[in-house]
mmCIF file with all atom_site columns, C-alpha atoms in Angstrom:
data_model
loop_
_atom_site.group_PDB
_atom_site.id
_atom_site.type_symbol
_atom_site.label_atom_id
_atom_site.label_alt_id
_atom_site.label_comp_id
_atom_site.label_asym_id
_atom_site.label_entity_id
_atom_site.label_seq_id
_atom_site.pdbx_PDB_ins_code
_atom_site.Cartn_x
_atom_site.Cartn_y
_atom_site.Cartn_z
_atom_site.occupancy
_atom_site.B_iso_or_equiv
_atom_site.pdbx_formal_charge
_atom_site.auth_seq_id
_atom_site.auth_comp_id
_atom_site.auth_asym_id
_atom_site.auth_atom_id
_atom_site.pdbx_PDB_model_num
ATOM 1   C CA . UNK A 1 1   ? 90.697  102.731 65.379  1.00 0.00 ? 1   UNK A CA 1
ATOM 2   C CA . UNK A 1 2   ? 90.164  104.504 62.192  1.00 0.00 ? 2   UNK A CA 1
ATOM 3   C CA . UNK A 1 3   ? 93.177  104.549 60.535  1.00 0.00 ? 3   UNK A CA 1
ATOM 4   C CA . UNK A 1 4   ? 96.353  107.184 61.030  1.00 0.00 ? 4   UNK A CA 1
ATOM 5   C CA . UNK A 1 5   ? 94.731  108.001 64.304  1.00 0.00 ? 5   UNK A CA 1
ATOM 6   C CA . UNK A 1 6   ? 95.956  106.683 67.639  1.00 0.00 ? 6   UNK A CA 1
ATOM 7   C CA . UNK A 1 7   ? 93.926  106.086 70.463  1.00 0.00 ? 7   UNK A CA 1
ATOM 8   C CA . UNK A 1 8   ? 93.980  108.382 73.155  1.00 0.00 ? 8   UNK A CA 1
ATOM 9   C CA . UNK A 1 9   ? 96.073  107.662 76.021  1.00 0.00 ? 9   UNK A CA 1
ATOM 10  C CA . UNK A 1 10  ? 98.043  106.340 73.326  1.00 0.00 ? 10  UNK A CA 1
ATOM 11  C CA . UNK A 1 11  ? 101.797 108.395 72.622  1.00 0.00 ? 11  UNK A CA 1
ATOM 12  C CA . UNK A 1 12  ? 104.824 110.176 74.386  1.00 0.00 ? 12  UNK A CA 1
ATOM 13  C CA . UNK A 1 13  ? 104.905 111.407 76.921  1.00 0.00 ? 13  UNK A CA 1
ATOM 14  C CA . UNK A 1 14  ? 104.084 114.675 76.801  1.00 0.00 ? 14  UNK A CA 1
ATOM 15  C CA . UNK A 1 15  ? 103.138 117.792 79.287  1.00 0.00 ? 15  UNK A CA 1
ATOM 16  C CA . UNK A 1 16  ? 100.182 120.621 77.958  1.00 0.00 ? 16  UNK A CA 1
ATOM 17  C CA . UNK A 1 17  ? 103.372 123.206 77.716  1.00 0.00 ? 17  UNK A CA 1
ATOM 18  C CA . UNK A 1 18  ? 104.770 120.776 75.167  1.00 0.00 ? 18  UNK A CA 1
ATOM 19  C CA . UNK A 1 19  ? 108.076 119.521 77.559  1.00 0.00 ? 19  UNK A CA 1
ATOM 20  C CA . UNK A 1 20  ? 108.253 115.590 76.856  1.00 0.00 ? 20  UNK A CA 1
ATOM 21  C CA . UNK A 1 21  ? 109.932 113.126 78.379  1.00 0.00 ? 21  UNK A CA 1
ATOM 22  C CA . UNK A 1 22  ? 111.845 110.296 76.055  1.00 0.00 ? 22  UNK A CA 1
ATOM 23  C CA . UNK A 1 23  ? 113.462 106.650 76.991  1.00 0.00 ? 23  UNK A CA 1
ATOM 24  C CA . UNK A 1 24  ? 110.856 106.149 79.690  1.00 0.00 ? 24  UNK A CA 1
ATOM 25  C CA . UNK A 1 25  ? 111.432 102.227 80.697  1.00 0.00 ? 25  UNK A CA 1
ATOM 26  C CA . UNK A 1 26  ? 108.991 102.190 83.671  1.00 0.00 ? 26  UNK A CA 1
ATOM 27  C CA . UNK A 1 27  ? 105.741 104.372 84.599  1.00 0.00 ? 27  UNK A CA 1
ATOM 28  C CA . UNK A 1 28  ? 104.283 103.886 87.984  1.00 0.00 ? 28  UNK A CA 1
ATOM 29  C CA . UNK A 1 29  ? 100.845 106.053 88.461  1.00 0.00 ? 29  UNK A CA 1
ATOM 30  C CA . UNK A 1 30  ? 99.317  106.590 92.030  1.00 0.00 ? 30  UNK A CA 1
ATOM 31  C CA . UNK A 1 31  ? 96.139  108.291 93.108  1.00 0.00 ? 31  UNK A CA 1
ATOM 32  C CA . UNK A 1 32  ? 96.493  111.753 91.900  1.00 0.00 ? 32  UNK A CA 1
ATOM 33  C CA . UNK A 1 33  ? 100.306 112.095 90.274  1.00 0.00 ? 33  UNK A CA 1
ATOM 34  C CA . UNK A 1 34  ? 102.789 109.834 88.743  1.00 0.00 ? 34  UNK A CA 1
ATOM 35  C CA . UNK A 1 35  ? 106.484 109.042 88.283  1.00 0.00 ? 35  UNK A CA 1
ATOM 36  C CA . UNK A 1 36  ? 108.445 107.862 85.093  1.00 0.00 ? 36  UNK A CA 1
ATOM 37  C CA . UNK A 1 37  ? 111.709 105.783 85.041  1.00 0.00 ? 37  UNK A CA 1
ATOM 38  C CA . UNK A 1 38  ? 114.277 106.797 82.233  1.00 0.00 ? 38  UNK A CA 1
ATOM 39  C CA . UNK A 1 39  ? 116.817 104.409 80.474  1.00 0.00 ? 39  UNK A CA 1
ATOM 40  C CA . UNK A 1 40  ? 119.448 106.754 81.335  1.00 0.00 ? 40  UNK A CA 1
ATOM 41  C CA . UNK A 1 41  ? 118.274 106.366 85.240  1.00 0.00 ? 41  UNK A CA 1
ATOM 42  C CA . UNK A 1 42  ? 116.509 109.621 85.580  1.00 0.00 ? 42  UNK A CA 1
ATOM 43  C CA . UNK A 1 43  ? 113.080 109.812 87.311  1.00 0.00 ? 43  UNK A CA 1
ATOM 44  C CA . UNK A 1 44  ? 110.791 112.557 86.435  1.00 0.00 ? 44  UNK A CA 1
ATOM 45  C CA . UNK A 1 45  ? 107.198 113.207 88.389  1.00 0.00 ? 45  UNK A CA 1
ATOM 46  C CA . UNK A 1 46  ? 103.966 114.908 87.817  1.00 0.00 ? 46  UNK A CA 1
ATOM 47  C CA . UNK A 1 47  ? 100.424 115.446 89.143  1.00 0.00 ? 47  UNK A CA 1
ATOM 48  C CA . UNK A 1 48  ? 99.014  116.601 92.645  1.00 0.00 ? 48  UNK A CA 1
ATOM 49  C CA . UNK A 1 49  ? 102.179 118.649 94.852  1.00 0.00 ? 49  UNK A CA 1
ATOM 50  C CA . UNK A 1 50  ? 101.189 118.172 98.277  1.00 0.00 ? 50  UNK A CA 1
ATOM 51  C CA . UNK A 1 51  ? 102.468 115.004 99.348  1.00 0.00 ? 51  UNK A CA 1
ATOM 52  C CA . UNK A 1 52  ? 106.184 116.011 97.777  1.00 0.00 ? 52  UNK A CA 1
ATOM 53  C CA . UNK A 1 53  ? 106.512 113.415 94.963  1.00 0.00 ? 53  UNK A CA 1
ATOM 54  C CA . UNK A 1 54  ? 106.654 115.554 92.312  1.00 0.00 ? 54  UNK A CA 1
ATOM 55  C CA . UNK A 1 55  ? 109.362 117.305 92.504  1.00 0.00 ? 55  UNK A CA 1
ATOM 56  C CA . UNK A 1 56  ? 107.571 121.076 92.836  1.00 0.00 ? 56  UNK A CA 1
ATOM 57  C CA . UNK A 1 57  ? 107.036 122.610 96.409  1.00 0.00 ? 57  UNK A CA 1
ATOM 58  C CA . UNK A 1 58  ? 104.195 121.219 98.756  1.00 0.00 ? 58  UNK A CA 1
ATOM 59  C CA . UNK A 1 59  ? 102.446 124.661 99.123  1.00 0.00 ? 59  UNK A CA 1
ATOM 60  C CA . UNK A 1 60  ? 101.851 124.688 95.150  1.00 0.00 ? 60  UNK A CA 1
ATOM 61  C CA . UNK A 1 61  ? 98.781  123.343 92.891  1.00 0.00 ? 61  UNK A CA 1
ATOM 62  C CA . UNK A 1 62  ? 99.559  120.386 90.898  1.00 0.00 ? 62  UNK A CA 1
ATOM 63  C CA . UNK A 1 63  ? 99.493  118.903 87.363  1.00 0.00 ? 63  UNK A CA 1
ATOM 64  C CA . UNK A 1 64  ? 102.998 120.372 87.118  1.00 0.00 ? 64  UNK A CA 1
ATOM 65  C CA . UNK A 1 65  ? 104.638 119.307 83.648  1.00 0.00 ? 65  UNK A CA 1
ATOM 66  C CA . UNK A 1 66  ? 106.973 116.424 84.242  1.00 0.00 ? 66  UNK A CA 1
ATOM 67  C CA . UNK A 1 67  ? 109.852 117.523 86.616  1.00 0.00 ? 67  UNK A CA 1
ATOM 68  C CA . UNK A 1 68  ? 113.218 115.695 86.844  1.00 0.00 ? 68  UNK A CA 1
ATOM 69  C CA . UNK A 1 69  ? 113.627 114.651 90.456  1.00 0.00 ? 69  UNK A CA 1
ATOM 70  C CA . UNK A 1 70  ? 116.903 115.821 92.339  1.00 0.00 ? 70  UNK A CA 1
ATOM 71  C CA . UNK A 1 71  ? 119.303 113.596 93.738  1.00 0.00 ? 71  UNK A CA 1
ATOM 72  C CA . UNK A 1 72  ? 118.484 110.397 91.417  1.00 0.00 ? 72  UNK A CA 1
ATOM 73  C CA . UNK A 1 73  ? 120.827 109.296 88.963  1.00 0.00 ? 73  UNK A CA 1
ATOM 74  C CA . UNK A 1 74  ? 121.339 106.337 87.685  1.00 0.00 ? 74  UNK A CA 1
ATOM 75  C CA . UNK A 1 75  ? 118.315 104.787 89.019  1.00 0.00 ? 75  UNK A CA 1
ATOM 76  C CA . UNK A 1 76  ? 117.371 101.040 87.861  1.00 0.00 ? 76  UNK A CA 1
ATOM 77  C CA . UNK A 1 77  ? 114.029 101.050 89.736  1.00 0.00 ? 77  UNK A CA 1
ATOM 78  C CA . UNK A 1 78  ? 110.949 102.575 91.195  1.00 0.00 ? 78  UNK A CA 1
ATOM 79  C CA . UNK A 1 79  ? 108.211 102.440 93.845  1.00 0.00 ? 79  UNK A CA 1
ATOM 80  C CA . UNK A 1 80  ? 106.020 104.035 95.847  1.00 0.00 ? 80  UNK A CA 1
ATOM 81  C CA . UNK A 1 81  ? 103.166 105.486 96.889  1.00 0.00 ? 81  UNK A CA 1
ATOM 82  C CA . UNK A 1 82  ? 100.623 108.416 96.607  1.00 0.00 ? 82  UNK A CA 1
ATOM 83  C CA . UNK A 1 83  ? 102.696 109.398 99.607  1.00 0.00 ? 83  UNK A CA 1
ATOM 84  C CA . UNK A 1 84  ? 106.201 108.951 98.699  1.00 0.00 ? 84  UNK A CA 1
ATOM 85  C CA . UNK A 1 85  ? 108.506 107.406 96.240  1.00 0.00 ? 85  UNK A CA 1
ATOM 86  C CA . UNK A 1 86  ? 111.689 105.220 96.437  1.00 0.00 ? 86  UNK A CA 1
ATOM 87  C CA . UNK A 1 87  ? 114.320 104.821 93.569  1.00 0.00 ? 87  UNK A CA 1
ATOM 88  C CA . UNK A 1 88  ? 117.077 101.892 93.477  1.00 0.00 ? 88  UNK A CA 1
ATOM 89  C CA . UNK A 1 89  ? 120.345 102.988 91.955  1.00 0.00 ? 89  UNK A CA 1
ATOM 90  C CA . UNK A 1 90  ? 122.855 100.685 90.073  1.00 0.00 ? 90  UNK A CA 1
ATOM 91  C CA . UNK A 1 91  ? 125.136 100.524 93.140  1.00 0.00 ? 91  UNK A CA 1
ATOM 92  C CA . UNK A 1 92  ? 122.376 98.957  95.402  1.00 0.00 ? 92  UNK A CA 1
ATOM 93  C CA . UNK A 1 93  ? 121.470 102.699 97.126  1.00 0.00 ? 93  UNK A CA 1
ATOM 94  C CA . UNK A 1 94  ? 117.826 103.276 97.812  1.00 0.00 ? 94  UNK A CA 1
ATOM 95  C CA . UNK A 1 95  ? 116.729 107.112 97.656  1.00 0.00 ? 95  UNK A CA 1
ATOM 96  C CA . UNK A 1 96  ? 113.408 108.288 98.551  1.00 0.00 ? 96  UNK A CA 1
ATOM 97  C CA . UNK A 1 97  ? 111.653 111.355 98.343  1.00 0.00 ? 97  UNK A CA 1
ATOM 98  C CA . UNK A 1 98  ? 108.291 113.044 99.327  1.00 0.00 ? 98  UNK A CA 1
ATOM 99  C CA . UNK A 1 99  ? 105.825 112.455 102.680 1.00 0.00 ? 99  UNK A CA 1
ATOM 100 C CA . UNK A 1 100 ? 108.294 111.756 105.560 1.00 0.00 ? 100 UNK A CA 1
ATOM 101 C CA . UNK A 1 101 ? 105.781 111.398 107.906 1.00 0.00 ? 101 UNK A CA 1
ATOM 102 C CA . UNK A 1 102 ? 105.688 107.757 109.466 1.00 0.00 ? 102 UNK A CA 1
ATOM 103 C CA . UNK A 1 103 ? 109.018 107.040 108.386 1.00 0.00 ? 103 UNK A CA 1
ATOM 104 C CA . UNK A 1 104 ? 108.006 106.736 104.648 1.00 0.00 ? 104 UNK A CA 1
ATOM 105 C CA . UNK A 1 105 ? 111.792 108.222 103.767 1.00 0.00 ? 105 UNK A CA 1
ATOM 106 C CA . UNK A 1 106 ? 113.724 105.938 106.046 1.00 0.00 ? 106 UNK A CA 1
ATOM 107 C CA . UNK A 1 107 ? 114.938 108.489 108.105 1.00 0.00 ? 107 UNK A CA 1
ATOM 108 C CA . UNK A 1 108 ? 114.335 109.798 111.629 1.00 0.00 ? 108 UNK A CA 1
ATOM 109 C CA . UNK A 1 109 ? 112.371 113.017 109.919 1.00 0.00 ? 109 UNK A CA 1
ATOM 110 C CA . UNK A 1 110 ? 108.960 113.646 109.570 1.00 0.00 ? 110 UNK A CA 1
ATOM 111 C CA . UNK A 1 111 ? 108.885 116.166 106.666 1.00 0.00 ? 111 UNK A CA 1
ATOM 112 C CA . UNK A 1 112 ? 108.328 116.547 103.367 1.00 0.00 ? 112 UNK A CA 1
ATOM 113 C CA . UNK A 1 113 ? 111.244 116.747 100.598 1.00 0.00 ? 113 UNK A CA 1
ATOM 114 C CA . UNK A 1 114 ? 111.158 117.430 97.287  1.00 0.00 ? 114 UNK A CA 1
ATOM 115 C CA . UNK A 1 115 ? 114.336 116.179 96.423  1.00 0.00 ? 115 UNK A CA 1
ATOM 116 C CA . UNK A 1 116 ? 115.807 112.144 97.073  1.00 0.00 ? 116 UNK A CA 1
ATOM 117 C CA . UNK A 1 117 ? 117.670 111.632 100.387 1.00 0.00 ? 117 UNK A CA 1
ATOM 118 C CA . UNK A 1 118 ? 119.373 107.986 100.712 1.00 0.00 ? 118 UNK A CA 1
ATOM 119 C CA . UNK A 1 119 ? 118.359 105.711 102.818 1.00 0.00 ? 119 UNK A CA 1
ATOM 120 C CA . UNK A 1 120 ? 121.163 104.835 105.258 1.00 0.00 ? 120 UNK A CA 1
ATOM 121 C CA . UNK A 1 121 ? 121.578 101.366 106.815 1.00 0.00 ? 121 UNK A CA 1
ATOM 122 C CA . UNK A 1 122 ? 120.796 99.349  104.759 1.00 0.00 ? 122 UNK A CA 1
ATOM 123 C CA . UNK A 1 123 ? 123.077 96.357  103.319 1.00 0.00 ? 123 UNK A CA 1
ATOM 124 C CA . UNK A 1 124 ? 123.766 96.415  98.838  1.00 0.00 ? 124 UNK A CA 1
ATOM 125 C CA . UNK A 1 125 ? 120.131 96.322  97.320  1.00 0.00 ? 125 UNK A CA 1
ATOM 126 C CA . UNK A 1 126 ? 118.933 94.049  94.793  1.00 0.00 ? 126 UNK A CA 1
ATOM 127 C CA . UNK A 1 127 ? 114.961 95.183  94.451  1.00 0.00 ? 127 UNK A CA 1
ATOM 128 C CA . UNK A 1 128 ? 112.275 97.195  95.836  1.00 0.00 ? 128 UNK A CA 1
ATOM 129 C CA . UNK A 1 129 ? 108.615 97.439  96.631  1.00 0.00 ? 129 UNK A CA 1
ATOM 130 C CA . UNK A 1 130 ? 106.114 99.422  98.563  1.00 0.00 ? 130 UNK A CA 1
ATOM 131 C CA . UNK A 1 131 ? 102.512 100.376 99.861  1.00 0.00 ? 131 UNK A CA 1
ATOM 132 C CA . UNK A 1 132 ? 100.874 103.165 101.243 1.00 0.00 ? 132 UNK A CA 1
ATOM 133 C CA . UNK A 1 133 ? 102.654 102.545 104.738 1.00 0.00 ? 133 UNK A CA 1
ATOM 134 C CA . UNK A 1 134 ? 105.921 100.784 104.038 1.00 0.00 ? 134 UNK A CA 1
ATOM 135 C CA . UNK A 1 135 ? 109.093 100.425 101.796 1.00 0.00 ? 135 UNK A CA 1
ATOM 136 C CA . UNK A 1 136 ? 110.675 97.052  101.414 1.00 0.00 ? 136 UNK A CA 1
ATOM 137 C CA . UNK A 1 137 ? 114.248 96.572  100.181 1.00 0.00 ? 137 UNK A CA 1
ATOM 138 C CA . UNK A 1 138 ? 115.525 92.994  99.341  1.00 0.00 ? 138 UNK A CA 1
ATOM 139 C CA . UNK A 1 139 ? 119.520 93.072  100.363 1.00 0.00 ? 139 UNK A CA 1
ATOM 140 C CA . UNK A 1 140 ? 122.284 90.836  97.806  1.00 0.00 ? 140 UNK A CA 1
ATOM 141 C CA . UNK A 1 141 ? 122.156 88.327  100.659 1.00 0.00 ? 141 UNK A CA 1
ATOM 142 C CA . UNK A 1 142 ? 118.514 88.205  100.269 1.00 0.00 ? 142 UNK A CA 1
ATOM 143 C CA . UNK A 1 143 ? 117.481 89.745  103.697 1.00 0.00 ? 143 UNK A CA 1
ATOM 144 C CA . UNK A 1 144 ? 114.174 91.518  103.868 1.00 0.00 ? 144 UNK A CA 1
ATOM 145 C CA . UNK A 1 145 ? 114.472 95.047  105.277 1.00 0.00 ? 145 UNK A CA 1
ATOM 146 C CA . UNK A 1 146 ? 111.370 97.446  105.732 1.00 0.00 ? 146 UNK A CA 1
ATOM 147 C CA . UNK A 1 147 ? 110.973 101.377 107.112 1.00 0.00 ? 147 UNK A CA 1
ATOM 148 C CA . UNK A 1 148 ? 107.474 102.996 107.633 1.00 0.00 ? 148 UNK A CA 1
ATOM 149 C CA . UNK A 1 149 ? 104.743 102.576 109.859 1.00 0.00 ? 149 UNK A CA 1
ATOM 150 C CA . UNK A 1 150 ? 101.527 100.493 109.283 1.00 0.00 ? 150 UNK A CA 1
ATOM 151 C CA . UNK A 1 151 ? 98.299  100.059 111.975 1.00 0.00 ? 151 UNK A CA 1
ATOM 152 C CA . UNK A 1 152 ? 97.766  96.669  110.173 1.00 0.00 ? 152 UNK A CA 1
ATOM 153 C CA . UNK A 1 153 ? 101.413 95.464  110.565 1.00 0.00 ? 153 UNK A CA 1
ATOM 154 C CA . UNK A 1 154 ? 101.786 95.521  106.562 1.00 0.00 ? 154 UNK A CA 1
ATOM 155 C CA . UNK A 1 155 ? 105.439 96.131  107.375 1.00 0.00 ? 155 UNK A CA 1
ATOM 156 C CA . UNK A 1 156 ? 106.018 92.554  108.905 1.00 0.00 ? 156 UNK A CA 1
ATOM 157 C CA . UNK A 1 157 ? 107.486 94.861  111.763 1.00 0.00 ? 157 UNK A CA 1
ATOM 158 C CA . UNK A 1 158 ? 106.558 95.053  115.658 1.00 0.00 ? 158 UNK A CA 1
ATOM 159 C CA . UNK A 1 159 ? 104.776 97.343  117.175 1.00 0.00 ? 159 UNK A CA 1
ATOM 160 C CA . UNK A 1 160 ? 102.972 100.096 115.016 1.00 0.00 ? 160 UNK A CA 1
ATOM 161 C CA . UNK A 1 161 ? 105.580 103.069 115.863 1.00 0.00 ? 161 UNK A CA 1
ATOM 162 C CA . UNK A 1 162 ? 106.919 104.948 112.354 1.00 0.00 ? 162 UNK A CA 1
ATOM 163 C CA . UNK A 1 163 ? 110.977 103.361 111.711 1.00 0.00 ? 163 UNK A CA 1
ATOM 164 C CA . UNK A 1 164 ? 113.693 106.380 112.368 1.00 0.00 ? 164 UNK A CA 1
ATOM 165 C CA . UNK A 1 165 ? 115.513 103.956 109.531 1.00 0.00 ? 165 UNK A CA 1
ATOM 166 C CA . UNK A 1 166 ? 115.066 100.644 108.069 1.00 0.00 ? 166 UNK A CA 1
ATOM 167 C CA . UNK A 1 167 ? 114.786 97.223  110.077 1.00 0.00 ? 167 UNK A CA 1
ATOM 168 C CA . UNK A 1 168 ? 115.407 93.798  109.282 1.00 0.00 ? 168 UNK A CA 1
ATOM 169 C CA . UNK A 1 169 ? 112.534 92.246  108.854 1.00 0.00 ? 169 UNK A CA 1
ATOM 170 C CA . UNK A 1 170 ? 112.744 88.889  111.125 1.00 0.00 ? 170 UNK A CA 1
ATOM 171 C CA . UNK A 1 171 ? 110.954 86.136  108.666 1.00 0.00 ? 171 UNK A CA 1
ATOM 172 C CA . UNK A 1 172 ? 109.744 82.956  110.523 1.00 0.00 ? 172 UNK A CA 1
ATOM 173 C CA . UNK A 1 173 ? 109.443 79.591  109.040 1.00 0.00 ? 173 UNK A CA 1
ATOM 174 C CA . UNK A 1 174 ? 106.004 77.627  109.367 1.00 0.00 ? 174 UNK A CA 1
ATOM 175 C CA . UNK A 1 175 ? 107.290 74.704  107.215 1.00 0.00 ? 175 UNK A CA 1
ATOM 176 C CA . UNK A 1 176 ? 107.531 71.291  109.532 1.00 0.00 ? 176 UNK A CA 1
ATOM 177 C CA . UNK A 1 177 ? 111.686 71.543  109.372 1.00 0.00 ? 177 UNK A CA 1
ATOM 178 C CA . UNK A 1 178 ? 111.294 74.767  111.818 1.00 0.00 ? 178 UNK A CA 1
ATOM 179 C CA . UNK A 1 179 ? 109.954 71.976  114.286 1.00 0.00 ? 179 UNK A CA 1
ATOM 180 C CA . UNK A 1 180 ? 112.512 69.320  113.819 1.00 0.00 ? 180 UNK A CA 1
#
């Protein structure tokens, strides 16, 4: 790198009409549009509209400068999808936003929103993760809960049905004290 130049890639932050976004402690990029994590628990989101992730409606083009997400604050962590997104808050909520279809959201509808709803029913969270198909939430007692839909049974749920809202996730010991 010759010197006083960075690399590309390389920097803030920063959308083509100049609006940055500062304190970013996490990034997570998905096929077409991405989401950033703030220190001070914001999320913001960019990239492709359709899906409802970033923030901008679903009938728009994308590669929207980054856009602060409505109804997140004081988030701690993120996940996701190029479907949806899910955000963890410091008081063990989990909010998601975007594709509602197959119960991506965690609720009983099937559309699209721009803006976080919480995900009822579920115990005090502790982390979060997700795929394409399902959102998994690990509870302060350590239970496993999951909400989504997968034909491949990613979600360690029955059945192949869409969740109206999250289920435990019944985990099954294989180790030779299960047979004792």
């Amino acid at each position: 790198i010759a010197k006083g130049k960075k690399p590309k890639g390389v920097g803030p932050l920063i959308a083509p009409d100049g609006r940055g976004v500062s304190g970013v402690i996490d990034v997570a990029v998905f096929n077409g549009d991405a989401s950033a994590l703030t220190k001070d628990g914001a999320v913001y989101s960019w990239g492709r509209a359709g899906s409802g992730t970033v923030g901008q409606p679903t009938y728009s083009a994308g590669f929207y400068p980054p856009t602060r997400i409505q109804g997140i604050d004081g988030a701690v962590a993120l996940t996701g999808s190029s479907q949806h997104r899910c955000a963890l808050d410091g008081a063990g909520l989990v909010r998601c936003f975007g594709d509602g279809s197959a119960g991506r959201l965690g609720t009983d509808s099937s559309k699209k929103s721009i803006t976080a709803v919480v995900v009822a029913g579920l115990p005090k969270i502790i982390a979060i993760a997700a795929n394409d198909h399902c959102t998994f939430a690990i509870g302060e007692d350590h239970s496993l809960w999951a909400w989504g839909a997968s034909r491949v049974h990613s979600c360690g749920l029955p059945g192949n049905e869409p969740t109206k809202a999250p289920v435990r996730v019944p985990l099954q010991s294989t180790s030779s004290a299960q047979a004792r």
